[in-house]
GROMACS .gro file of N, CA and C in nm:
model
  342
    1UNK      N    1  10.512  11.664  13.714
    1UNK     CA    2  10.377  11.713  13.698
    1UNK      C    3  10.332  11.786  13.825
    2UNK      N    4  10.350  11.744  13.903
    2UNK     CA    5  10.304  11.775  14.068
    2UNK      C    6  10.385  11.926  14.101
    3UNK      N    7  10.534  11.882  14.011
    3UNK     CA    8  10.618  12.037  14.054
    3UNK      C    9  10.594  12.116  14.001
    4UNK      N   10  10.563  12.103  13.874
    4UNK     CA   11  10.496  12.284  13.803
    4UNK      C   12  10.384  12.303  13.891
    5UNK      N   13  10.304  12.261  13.941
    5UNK     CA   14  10.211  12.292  14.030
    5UNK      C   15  10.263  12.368  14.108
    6UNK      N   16  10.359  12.295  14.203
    6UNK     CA   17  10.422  12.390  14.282
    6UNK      C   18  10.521  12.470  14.237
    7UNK      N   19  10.568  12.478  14.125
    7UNK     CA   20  10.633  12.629  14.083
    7UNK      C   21  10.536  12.752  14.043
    8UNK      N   22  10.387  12.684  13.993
    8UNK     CA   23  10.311  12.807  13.907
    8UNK      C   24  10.283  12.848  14.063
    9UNK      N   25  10.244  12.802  14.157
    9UNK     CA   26  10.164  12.844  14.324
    9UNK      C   27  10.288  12.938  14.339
   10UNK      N   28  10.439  12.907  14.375
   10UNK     CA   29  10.508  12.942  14.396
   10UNK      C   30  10.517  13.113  14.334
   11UNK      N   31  10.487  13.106  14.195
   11UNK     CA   32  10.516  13.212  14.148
   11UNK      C   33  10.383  13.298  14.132
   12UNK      N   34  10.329  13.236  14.189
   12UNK     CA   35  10.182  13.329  14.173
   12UNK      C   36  10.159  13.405  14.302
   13UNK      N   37  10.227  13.349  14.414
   13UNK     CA   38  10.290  13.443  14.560
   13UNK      C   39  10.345  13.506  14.510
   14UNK      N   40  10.455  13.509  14.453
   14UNK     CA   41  10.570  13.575  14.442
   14UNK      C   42  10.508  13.714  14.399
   15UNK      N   43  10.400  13.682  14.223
   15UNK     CA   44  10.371  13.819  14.178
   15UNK      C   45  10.292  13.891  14.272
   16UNK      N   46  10.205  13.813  14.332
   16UNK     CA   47  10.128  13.880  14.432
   16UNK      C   48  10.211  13.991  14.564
   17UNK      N   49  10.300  13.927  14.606
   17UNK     CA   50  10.368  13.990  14.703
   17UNK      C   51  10.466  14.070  14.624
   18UNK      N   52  10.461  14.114  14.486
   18UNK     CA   53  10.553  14.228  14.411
   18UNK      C   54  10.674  14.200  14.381
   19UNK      N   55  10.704  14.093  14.413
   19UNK     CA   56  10.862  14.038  14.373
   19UNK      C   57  10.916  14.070  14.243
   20UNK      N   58  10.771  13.961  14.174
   20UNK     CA   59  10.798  13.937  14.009
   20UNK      C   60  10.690  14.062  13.963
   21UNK      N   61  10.686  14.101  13.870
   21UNK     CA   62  10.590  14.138  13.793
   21UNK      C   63  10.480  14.031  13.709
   22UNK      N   64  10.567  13.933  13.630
   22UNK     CA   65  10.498  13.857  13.569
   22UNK      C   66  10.504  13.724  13.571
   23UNK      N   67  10.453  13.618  13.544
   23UNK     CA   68  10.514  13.509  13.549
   23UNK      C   69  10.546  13.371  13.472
   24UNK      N   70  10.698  13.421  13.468
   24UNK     CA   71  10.766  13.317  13.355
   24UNK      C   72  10.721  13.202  13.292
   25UNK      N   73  10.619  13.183  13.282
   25UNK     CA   74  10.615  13.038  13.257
   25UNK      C   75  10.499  13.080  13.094
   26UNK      N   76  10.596  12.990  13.027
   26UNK     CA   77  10.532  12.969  12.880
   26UNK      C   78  10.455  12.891  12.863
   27UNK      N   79  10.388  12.828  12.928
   27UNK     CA   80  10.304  12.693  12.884
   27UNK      C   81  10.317  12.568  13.020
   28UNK      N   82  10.217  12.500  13.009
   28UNK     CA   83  10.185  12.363  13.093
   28UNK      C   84  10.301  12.277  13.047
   29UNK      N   85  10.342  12.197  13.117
   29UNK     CA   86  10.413  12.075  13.109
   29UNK      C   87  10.411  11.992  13.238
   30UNK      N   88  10.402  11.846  13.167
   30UNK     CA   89  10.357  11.713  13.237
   30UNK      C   90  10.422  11.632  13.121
   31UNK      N   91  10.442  11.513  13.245
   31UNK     CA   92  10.527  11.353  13.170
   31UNK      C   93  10.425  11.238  13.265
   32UNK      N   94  10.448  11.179  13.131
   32UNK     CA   95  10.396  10.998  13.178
   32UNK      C   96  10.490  10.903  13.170
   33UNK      N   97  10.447  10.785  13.217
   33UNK     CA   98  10.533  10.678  13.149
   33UNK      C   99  10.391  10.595  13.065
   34UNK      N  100  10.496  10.565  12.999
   34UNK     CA  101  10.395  10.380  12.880
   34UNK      C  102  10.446  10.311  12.867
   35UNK      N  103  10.399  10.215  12.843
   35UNK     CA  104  10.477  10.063  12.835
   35UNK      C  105  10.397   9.964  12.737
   36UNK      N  106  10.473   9.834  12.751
   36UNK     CA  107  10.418   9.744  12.672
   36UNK      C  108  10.464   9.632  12.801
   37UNK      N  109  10.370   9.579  12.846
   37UNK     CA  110  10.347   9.489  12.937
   37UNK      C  111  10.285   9.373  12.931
   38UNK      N  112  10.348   9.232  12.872
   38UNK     CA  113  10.257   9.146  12.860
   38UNK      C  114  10.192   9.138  12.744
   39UNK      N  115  10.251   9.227  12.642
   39UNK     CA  116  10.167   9.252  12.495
   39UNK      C  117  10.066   9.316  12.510
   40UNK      N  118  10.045   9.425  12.662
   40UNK     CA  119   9.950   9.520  12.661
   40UNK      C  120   9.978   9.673  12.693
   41UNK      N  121   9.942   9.740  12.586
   41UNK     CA  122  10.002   9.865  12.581
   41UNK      C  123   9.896   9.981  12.742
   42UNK      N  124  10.018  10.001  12.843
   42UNK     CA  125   9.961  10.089  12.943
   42UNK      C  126   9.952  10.211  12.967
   43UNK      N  127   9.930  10.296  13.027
   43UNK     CA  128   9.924  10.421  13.080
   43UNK      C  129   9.989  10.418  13.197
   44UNK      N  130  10.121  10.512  13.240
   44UNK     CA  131  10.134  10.540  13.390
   44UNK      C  132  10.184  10.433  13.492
   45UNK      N  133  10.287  10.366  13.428
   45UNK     CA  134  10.310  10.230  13.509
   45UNK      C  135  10.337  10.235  13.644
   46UNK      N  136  10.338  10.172  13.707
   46UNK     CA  137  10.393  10.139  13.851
   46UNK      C  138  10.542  10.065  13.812
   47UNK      N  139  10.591  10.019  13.951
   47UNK     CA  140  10.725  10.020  13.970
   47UNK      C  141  10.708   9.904  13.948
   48UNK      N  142  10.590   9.799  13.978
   48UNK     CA  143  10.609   9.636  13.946
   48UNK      C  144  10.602   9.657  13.799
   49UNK      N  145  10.515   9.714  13.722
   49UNK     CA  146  10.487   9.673  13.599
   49UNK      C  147  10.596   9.716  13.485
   50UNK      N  148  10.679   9.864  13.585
   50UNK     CA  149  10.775   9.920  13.467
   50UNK      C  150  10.911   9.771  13.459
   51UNK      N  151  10.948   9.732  13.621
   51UNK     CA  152  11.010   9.621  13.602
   51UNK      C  153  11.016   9.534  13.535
   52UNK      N  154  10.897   9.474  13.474
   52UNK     CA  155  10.872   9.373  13.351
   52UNK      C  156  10.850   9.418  13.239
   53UNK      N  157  10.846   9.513  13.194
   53UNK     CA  158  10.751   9.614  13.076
   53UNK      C  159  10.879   9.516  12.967
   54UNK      N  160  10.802   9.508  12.853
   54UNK     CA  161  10.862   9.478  12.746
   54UNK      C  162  10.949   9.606  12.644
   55UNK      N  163  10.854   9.684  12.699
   55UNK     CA  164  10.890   9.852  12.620
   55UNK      C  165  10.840   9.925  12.746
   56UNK      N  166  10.959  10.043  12.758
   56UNK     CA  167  10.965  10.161  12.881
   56UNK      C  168  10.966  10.242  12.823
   57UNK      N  169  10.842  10.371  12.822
   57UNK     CA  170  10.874  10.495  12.728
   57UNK      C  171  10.847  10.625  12.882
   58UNK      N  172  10.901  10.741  12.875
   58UNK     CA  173  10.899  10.850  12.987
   58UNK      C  174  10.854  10.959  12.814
   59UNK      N  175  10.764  11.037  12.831
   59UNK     CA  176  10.703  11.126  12.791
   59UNK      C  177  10.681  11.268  12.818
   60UNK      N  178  10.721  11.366  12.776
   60UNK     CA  179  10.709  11.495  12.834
   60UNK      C  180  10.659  11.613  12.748
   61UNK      N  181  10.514  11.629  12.734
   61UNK     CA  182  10.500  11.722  12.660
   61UNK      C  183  10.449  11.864  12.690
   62UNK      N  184  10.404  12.003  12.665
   62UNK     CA  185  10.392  12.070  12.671
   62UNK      C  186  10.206  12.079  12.680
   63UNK      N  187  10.134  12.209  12.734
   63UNK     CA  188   9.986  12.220  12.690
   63UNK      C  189   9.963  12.217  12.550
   64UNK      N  190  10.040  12.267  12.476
   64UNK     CA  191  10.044  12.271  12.335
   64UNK      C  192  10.062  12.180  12.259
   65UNK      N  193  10.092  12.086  12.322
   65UNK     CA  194  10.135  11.922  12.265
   65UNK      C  195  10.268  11.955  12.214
   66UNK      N  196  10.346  11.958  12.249
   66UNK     CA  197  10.478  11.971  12.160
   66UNK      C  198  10.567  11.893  12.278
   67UNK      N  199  10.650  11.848  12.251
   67UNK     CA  200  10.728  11.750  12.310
   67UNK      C  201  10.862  11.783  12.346
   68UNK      N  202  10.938  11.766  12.510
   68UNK     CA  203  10.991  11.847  12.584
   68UNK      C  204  11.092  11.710  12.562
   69UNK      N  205  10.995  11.593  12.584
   69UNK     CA  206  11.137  11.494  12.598
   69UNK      C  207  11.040  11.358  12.546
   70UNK      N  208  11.112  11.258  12.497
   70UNK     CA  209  11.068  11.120  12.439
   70UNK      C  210  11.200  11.023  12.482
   71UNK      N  211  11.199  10.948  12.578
   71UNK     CA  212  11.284  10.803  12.644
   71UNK      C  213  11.229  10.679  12.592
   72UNK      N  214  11.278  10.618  12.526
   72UNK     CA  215  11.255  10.520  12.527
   72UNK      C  216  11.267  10.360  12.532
   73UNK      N  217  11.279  10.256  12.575
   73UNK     CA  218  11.375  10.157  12.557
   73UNK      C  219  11.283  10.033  12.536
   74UNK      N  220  11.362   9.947  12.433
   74UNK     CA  221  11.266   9.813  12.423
   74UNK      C  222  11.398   9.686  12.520
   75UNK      N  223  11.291   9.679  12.598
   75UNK     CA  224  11.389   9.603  12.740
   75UNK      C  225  11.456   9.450  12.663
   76UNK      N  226  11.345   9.397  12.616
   76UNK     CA  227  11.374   9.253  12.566
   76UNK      C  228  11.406   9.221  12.416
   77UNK      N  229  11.277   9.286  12.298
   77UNK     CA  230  11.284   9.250  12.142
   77UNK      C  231  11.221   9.422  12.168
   78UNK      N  232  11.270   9.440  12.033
   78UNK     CA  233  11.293   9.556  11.946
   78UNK      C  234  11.101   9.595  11.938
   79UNK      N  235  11.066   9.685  11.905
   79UNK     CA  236  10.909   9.732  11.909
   79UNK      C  237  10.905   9.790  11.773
   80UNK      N  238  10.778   9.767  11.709
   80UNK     CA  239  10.725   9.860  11.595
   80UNK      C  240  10.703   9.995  11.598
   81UNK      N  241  10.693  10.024  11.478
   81UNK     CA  242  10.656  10.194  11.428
   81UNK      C  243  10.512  10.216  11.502
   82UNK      N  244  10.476  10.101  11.500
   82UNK     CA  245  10.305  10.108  11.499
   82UNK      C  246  10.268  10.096  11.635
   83UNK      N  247  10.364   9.993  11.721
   83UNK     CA  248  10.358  10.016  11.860
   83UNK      C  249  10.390  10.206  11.948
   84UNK      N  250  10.511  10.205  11.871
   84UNK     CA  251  10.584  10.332  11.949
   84UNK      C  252  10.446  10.467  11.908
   85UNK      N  253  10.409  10.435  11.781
   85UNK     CA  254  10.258  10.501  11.754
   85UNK      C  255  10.159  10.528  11.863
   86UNK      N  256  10.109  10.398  11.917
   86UNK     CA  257  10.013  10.381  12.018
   86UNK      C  258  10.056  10.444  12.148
   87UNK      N  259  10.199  10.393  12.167
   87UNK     CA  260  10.228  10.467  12.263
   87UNK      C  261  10.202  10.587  12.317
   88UNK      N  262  10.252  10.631  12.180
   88UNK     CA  263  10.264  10.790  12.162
   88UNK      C  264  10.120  10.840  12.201
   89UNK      N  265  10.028  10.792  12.119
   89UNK     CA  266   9.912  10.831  12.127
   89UNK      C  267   9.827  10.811  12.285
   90UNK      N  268   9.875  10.714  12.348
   90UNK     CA  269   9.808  10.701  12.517
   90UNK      C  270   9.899  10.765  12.586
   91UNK      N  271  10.030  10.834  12.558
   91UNK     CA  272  10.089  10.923  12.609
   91UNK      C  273  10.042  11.075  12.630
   92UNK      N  274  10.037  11.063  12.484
   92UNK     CA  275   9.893  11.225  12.476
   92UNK      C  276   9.824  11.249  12.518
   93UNK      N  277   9.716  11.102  12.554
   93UNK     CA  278   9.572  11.098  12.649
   93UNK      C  279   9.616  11.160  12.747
   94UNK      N  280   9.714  11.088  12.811
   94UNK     CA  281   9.706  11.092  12.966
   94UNK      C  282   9.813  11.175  13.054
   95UNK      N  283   9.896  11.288  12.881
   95UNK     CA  284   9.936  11.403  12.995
   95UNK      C  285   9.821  11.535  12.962
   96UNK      N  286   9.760  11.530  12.871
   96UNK     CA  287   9.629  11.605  12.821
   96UNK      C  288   9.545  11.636  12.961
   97UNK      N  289   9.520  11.491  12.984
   97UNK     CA  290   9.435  11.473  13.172
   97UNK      C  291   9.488  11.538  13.237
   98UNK      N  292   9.627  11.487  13.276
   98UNK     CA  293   9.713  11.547  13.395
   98UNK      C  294   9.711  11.713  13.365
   99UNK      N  295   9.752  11.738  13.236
   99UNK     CA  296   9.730  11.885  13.234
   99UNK      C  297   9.596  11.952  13.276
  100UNK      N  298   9.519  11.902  13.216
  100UNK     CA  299   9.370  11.927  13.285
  100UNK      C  300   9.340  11.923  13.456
  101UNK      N  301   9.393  11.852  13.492
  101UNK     CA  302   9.401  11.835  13.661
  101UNK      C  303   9.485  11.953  13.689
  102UNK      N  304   9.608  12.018  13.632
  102UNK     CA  305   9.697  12.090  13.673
  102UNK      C  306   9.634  12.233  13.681
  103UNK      N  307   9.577  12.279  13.557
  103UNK     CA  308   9.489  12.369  13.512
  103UNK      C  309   9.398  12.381  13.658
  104UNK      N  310   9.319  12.300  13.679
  104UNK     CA  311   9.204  12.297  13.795
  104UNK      C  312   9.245  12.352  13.879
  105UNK      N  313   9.365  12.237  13.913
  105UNK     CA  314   9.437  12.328  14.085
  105UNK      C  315   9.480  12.468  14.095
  106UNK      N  316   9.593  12.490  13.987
  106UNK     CA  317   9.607  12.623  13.933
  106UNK      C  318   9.507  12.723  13.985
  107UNK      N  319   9.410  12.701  13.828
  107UNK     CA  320   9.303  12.788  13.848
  107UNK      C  321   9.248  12.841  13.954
  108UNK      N  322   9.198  12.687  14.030
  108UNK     CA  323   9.137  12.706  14.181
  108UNK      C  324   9.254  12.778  14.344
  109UNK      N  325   9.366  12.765  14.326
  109UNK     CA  326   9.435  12.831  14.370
  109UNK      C  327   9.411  12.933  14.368
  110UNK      N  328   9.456  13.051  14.229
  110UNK     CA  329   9.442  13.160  14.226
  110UNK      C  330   9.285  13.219  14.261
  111UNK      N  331   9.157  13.191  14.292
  111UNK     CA  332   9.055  13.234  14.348
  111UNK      C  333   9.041  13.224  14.446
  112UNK      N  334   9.129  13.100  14.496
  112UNK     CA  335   9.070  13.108  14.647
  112UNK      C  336   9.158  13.233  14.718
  113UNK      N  337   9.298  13.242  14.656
  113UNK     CA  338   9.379  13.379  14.719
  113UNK      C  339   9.296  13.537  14.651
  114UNK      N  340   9.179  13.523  14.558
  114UNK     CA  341   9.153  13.698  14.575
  114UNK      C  342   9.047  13.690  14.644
   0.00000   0.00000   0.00000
């Protein structure tokens, strides 16, 4: 998430200083992690909580919502349709955000350089 940041900055020098003409990039992309921790479904785990997680999911979708990559593993017992559902769905929340944060910096980048 942090590195498309620094690839869109990257390439937004680049067009500026005439390198590129345009710049490659088709769309936002950001990943989360989720879990099931304790029989509580999370957002964004840490390293203590992914350690115990009952279910480990890595998430990668596009601004468009379309999905770059889906990991998933049930560490201990097997998970529902209905869990991997929820997942899915607080996965969405919270690369939606991150994209939104990405957008900001972005954005605010390119004004502060004209």
């Amino acid at each position: 998430t942090g590195s498309y940041i620094a690839l869109c900055l990257a390439l937004q020098r680049l067009q500026e200083q005439g390198i590129i003409e345009s710049i490659p990039v088709r769309d936002y992309v950001a990943a989360i992690s989720v879990g099931i921790v304790n029989g509580e479904k999370m957002l964004d785990l840490e390293y203590t909580e992914d350690s115990i997680a009952d279910v480990d999911m890595n998430v990668v979708m596009t601004g468009a919502g379309r999905f770059v990559e889906i990991q998933g593993t049930a560490e201990k017992e097997p998970y529902s349709r209905a869990d991997f559902d929820e997942l899915m769905n607080l996965a969405e929340k919270g690369i939606q955000a991150l994209i939104a944060m990405q957008k900001t910096i972005i954005e605010g980048a390119a004004k502060t350089d004209e």
